[in-house]
Short mmCIF file of C-alpha atoms and ligand atoms in Angstrom, two decimals:
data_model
loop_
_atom_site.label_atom_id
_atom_site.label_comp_id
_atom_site.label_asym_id
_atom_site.label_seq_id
_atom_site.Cartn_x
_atom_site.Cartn_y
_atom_site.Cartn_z
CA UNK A 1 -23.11 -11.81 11.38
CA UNK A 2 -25.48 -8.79 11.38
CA UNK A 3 -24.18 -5.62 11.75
CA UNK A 4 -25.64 -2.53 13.84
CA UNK A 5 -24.07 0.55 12.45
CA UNK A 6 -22.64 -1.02 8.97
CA UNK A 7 -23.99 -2.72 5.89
CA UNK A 8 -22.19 -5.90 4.79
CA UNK A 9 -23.07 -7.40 1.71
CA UNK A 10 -21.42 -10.09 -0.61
CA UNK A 11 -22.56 -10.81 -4.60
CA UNK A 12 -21.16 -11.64 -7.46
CA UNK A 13 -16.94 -11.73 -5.54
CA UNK A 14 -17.66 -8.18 -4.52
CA UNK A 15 -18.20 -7.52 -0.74
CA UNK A 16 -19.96 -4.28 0.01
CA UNK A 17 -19.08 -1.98 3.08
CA UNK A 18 -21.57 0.54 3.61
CA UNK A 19 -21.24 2.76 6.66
CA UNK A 20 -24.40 3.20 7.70
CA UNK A 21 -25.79 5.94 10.81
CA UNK A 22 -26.83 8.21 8.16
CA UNK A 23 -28.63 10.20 11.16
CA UNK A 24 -24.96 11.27 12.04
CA UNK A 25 -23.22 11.46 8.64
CA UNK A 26 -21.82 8.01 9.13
CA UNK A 27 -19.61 9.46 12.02
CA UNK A 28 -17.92 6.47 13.81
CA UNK A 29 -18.78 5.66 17.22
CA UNK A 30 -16.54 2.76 18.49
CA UNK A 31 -19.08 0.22 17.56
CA UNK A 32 -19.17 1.50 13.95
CA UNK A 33 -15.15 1.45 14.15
CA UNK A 34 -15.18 -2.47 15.51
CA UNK A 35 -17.88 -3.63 12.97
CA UNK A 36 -15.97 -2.15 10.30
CA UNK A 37 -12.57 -4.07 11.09
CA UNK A 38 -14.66 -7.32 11.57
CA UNK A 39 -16.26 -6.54 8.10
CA UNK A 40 -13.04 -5.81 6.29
CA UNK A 41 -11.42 -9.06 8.08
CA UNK A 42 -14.55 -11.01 6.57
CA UNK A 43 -13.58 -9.79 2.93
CA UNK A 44 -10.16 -10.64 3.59
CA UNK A 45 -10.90 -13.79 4.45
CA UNK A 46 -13.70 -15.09 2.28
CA UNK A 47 -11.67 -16.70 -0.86
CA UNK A 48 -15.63 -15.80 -3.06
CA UNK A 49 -14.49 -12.02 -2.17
CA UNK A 50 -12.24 -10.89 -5.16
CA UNK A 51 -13.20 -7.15 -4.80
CA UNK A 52 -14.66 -4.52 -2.52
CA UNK A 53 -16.92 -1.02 -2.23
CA UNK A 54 -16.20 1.45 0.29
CA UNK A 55 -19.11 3.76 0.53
CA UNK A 56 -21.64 5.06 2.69
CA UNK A 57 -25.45 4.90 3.15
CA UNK A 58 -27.54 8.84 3.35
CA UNK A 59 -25.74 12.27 2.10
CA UNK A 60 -22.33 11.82 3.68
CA UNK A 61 -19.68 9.26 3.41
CA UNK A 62 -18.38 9.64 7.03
CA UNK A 63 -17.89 12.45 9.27
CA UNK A 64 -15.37 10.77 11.34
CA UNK A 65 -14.67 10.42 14.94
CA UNK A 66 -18.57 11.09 15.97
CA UNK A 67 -17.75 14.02 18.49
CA UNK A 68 -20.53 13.61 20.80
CA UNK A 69 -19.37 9.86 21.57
CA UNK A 70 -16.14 11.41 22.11
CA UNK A 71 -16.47 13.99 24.53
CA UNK A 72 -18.55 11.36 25.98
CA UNK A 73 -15.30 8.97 26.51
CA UNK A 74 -13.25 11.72 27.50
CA UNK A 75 -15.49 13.29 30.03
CA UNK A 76 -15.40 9.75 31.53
CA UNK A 77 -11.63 9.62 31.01
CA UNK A 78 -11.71 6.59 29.36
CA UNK A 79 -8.09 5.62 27.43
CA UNK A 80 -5.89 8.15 25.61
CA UNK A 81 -6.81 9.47 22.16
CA UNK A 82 -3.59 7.95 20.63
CA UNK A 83 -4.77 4.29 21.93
CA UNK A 84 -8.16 5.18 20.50
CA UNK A 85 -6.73 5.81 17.59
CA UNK A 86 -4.31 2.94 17.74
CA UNK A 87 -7.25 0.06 18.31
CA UNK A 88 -8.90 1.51 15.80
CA UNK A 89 -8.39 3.74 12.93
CA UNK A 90 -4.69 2.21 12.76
CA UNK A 91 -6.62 -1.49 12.36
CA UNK A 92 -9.10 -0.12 9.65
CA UNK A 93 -6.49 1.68 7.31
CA UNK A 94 -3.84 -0.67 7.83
CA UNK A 95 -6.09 -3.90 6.72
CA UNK A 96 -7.36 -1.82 4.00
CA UNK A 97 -3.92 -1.20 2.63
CA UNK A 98 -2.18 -4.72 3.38
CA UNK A 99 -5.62 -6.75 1.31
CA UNK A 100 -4.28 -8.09 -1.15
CA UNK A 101 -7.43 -7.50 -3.26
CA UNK A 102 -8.71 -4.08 -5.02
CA UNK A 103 -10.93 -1.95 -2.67
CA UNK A 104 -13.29 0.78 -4.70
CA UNK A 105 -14.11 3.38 -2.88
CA UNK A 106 -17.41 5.28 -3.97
CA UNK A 107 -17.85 8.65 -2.13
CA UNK A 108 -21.10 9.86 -2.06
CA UNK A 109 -21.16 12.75 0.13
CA UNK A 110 -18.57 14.16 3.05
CA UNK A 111 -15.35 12.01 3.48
CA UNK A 112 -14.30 14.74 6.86
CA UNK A 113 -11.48 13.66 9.38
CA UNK A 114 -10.95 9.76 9.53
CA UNK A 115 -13.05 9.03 7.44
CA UNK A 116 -11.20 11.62 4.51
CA UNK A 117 -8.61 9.09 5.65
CA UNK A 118 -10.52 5.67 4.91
CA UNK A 119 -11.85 7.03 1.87
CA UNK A 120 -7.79 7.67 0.74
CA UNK A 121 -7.02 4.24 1.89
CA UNK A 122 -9.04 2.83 -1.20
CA UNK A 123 -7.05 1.53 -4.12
CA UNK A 124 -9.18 3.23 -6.67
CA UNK A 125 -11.99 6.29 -5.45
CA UNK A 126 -15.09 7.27 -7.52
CA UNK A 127 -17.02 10.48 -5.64
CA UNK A 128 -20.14 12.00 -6.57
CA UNK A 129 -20.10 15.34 -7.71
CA UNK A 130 -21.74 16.22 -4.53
CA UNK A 131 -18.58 14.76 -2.31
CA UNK A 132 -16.51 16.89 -0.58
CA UNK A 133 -13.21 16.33 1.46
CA UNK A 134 -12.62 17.87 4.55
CA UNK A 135 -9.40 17.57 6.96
CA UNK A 136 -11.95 18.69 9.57
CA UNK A 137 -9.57 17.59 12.46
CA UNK A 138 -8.09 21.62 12.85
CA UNK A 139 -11.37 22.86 13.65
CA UNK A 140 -11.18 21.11 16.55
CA UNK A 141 -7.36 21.78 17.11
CA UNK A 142 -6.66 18.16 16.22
CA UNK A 143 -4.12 16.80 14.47
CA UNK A 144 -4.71 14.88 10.86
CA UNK A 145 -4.78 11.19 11.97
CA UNK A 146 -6.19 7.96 9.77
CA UNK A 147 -3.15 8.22 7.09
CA UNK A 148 -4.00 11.72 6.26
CA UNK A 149 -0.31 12.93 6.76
CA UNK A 150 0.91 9.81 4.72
CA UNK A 151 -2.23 9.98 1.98
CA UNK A 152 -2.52 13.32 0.85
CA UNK A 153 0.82 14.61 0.30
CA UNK A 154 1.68 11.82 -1.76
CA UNK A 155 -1.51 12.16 -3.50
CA UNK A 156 -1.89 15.69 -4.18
CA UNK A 157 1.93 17.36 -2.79
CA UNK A 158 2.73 18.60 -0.04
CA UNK A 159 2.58 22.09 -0.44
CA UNK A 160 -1.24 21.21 -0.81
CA UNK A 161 -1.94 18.58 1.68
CA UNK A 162 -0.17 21.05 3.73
CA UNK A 163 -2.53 23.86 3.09
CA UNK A 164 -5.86 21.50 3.14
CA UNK A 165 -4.45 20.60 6.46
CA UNK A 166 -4.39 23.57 8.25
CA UNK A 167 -7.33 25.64 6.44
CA UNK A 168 -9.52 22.53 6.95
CA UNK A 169 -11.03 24.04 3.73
CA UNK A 170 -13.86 21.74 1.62
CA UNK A 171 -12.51 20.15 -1.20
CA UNK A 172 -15.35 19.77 -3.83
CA UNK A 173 -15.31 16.95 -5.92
CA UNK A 174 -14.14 18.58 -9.53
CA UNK A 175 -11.12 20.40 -7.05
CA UNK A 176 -10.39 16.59 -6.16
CA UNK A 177 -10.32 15.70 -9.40
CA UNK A 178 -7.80 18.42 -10.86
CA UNK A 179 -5.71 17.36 -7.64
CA UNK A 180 -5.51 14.13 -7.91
CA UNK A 181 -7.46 13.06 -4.52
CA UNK A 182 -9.70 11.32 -6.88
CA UNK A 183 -9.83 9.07 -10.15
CA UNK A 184 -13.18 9.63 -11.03
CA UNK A 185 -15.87 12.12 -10.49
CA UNK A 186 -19.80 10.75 -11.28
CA UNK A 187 -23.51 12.01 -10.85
CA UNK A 188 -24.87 11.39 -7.68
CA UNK A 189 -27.25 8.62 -9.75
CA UNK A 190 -24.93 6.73 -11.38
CA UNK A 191 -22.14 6.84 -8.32
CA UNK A 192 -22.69 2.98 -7.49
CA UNK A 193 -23.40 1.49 -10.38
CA UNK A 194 -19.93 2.89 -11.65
CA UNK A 195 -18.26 1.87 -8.65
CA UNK A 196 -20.01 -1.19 -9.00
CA UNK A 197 -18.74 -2.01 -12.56
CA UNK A 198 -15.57 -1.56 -11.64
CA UNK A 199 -15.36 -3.43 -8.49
CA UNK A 200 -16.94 -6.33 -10.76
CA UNK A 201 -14.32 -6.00 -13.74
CA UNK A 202 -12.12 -6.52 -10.75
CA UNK A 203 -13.91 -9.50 -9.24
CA UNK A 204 -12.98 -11.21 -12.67
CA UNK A 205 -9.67 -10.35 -13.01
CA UNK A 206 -6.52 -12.32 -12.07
CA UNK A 207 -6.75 -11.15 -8.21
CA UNK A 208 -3.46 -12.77 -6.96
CA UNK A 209 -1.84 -10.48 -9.68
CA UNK A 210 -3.79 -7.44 -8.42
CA UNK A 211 -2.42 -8.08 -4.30
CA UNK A 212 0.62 -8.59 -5.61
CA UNK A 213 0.62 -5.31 -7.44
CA UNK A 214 -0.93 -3.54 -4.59
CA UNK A 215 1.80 -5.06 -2.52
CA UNK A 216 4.77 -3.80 -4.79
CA UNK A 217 2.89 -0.19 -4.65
CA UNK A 218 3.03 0.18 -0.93
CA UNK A 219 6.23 -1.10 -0.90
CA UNK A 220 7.54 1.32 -3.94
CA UNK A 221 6.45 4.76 -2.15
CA UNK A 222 9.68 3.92 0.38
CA UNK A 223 12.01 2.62 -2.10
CA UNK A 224 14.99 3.37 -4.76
CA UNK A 225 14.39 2.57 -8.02
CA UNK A 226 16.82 -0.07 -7.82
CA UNK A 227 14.93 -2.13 -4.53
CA UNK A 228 11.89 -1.37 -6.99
CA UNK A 229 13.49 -3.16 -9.68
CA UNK A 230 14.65 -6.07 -7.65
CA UNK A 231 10.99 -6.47 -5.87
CA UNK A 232 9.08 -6.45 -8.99
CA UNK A 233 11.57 -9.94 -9.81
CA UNK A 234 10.42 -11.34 -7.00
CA UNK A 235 6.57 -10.52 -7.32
CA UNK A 236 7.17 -11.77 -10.81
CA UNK A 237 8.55 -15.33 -9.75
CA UNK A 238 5.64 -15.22 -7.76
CA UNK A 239 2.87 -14.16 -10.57
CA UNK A 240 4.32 -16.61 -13.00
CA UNK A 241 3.47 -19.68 -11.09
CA UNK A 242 0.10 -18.92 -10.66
CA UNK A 243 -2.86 -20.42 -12.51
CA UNK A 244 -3.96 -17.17 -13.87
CA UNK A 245 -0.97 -16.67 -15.26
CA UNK A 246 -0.88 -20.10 -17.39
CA UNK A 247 -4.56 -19.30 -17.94
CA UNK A 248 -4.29 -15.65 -19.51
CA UNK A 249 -1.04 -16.81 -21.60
CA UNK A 250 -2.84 -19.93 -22.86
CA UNK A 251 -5.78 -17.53 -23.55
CA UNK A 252 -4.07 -15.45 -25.32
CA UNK A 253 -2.75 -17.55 -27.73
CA UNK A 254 -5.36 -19.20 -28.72
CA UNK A 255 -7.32 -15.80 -29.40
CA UNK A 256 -9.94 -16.32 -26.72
CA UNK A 257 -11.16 -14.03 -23.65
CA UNK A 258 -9.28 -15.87 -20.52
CA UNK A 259 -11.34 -17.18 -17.98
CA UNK A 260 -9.34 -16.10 -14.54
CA UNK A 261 -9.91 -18.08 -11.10
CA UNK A 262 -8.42 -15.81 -8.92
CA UNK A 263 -6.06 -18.57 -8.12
O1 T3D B 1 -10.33 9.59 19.90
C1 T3D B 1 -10.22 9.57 18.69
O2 T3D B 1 -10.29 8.51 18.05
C2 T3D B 1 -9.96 10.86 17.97
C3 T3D B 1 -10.06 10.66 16.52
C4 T3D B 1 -10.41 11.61 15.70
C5 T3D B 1 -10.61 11.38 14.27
C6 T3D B 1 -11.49 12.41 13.61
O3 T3D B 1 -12.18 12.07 12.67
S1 T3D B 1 -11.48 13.99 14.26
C7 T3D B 1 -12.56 14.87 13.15
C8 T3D B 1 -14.00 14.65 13.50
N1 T3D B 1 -14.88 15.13 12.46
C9 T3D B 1 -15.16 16.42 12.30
O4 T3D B 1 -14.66 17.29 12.97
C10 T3D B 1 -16.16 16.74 11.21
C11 T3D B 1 -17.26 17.58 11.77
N2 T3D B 1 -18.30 17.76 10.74
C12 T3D B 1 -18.17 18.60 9.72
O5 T3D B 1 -17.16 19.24 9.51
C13 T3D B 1 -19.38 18.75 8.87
O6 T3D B 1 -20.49 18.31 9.57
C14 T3D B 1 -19.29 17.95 7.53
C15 T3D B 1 -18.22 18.59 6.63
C16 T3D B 1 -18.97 16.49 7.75
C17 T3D B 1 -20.66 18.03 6.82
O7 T3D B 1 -21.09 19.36 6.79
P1 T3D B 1 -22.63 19.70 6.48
O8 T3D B 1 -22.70 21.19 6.39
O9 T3D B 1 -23.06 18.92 5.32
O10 T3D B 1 -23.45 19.14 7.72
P2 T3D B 1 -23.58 19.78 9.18
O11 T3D B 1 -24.76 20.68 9.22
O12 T3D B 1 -22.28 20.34 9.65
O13 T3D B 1 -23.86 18.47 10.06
C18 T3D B 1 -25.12 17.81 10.02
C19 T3D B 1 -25.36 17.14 11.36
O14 T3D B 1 -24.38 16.13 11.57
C20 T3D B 1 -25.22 18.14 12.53
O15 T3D B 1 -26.13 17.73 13.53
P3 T3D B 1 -27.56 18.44 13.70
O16 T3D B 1 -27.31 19.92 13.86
O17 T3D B 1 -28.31 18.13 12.44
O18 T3D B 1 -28.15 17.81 14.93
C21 T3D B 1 -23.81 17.88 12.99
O19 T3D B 1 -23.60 18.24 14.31
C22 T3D B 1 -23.71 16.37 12.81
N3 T3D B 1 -22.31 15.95 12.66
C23 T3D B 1 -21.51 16.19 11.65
N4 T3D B 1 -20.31 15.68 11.87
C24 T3D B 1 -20.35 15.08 13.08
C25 T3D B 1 -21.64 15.25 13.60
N5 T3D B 1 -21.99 14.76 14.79
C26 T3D B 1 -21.04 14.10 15.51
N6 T3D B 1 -19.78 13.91 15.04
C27 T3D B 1 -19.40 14.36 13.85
N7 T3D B 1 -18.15 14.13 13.40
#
């Protein structure tokens, strides 16, 4: 399908998401928001796709809600801003974190409002030293939505989160990096092709292992040690009937690199 306000690309098991109205910073008009849950649904779906990239196309990676489309829908009273939010930035974040396969996220510029909160819904985030992070919603006396009450407390504290919150303040990309929003910080040049590398390492690797992992992740941040314990049996019944699993033992005993299927 072609795509109006996204790029979609698949190569090599690793489907490409590029957010792309670089006129507005990538802000998400309701189109953008739609494409992008059809897109991620694709990946999801396509058994060749063993990895993805988040990232957007110009200087930002997305500004969020686009404001003018808003005011536009509320002058004409259209919905509530919850159900807005519920159709749509719900459907992206919570397909992003239910894959069961690795999603990169490379942030090239601004990742402000929702789309602070779909760059935190990656698995694994590489920004460009010219990124930033906003939680731009209190300068319009919003309210953090997209995960960003759920995301950035348990990745940087609360006490932080708390403050970034409410200040709104920009969070440069070395700040990110001391705090924890981030795993890696790279020069604006080499941004993609480091994303890229790792989303292919991924694209090689024993994916059913990785979903599972994700999947025992989500599951951990709400549970005792003990239901963690008990989980990770289960998951492990699970891995050890897979082919990747026979593959990467056999593999390893006969002193050769393993040759995973994804399977
Ligand atoms: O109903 C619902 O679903 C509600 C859901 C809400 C979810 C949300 O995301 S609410 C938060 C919405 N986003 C914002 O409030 C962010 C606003 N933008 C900014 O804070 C800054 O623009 C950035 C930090 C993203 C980037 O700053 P900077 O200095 O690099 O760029 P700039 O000069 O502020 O912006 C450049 C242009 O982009 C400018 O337009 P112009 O003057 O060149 O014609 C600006 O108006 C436009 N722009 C930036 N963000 C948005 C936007 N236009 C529409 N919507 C935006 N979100």
């Amino acid at each position: 399908m072609a795509y109006d306000t996204i790029l979609y690309d698949v190569a090599g098991g690793v489907a490409t998401i590029t957010f792309n109205r670089p006129e507005k910073l990538n802000a998400f008009n309701d189109t953008m928001i739609q494409e992008t849950i059809k897109a991620l649904r694709d990946a999801e779906h396509d058994e060749t796709v063993r990895a993805l990239i988040v990232t957007g196309a110009g200087r930002a990676f997305s500004a969020g809600q686009d404001l003018a489309d808003y005011q536009e829908r509320r002058a004409r009273s259209i919905g509530t801003i919850g159900d807005h939010i519920r159709s749509g930035y719900n459907v992206i974040v919570t397909r992003m974190r239910a894959m069961e396969k690795p999603i990169v996220g490379a942030v090239n510029g601004a990742a402000a409002g929702a789309g602070a909160g779909i760059a935190l819904a990656c698995d694994i985030l590489f920004a460009s030293e010219q990124a930033i992070f906003a939680e731009a919603f209190i300068g319009i006396a919003l309210v953090p939505d997209s995960g960003n009450t759920w995301f950035l407390p348990r990745r940087i504290g609360p006490a932080r989160a708390f403050e970034m919150a409410v200040t709104g303040e920009r969070i440069r990309a070395d700040e990110a990096l001391r705090l924890g929003l981030v795993n890696h910080v790279i020069p604006p040049e080499d941004l993609m092709k480091a994303a890229r590398d790792m989303a292919e390492h991924l694209a090689q690797a024993p994916t059913k292992a990785i979903g599972l992992t994700k999947r025992a992740m989500n599951r951990a941040l709400e549970f005792t040690l003990d239901q963690s314990l008990e989980y990770e049996a289960q998951l492990q019944d699970i891995a050890g009937r897979l082919s990747d699993h026979q593959e990467g033992v056999a593999a390893f005993l006969a002193k050769r690199q393993p040759k995973f299927t994804g399977k």
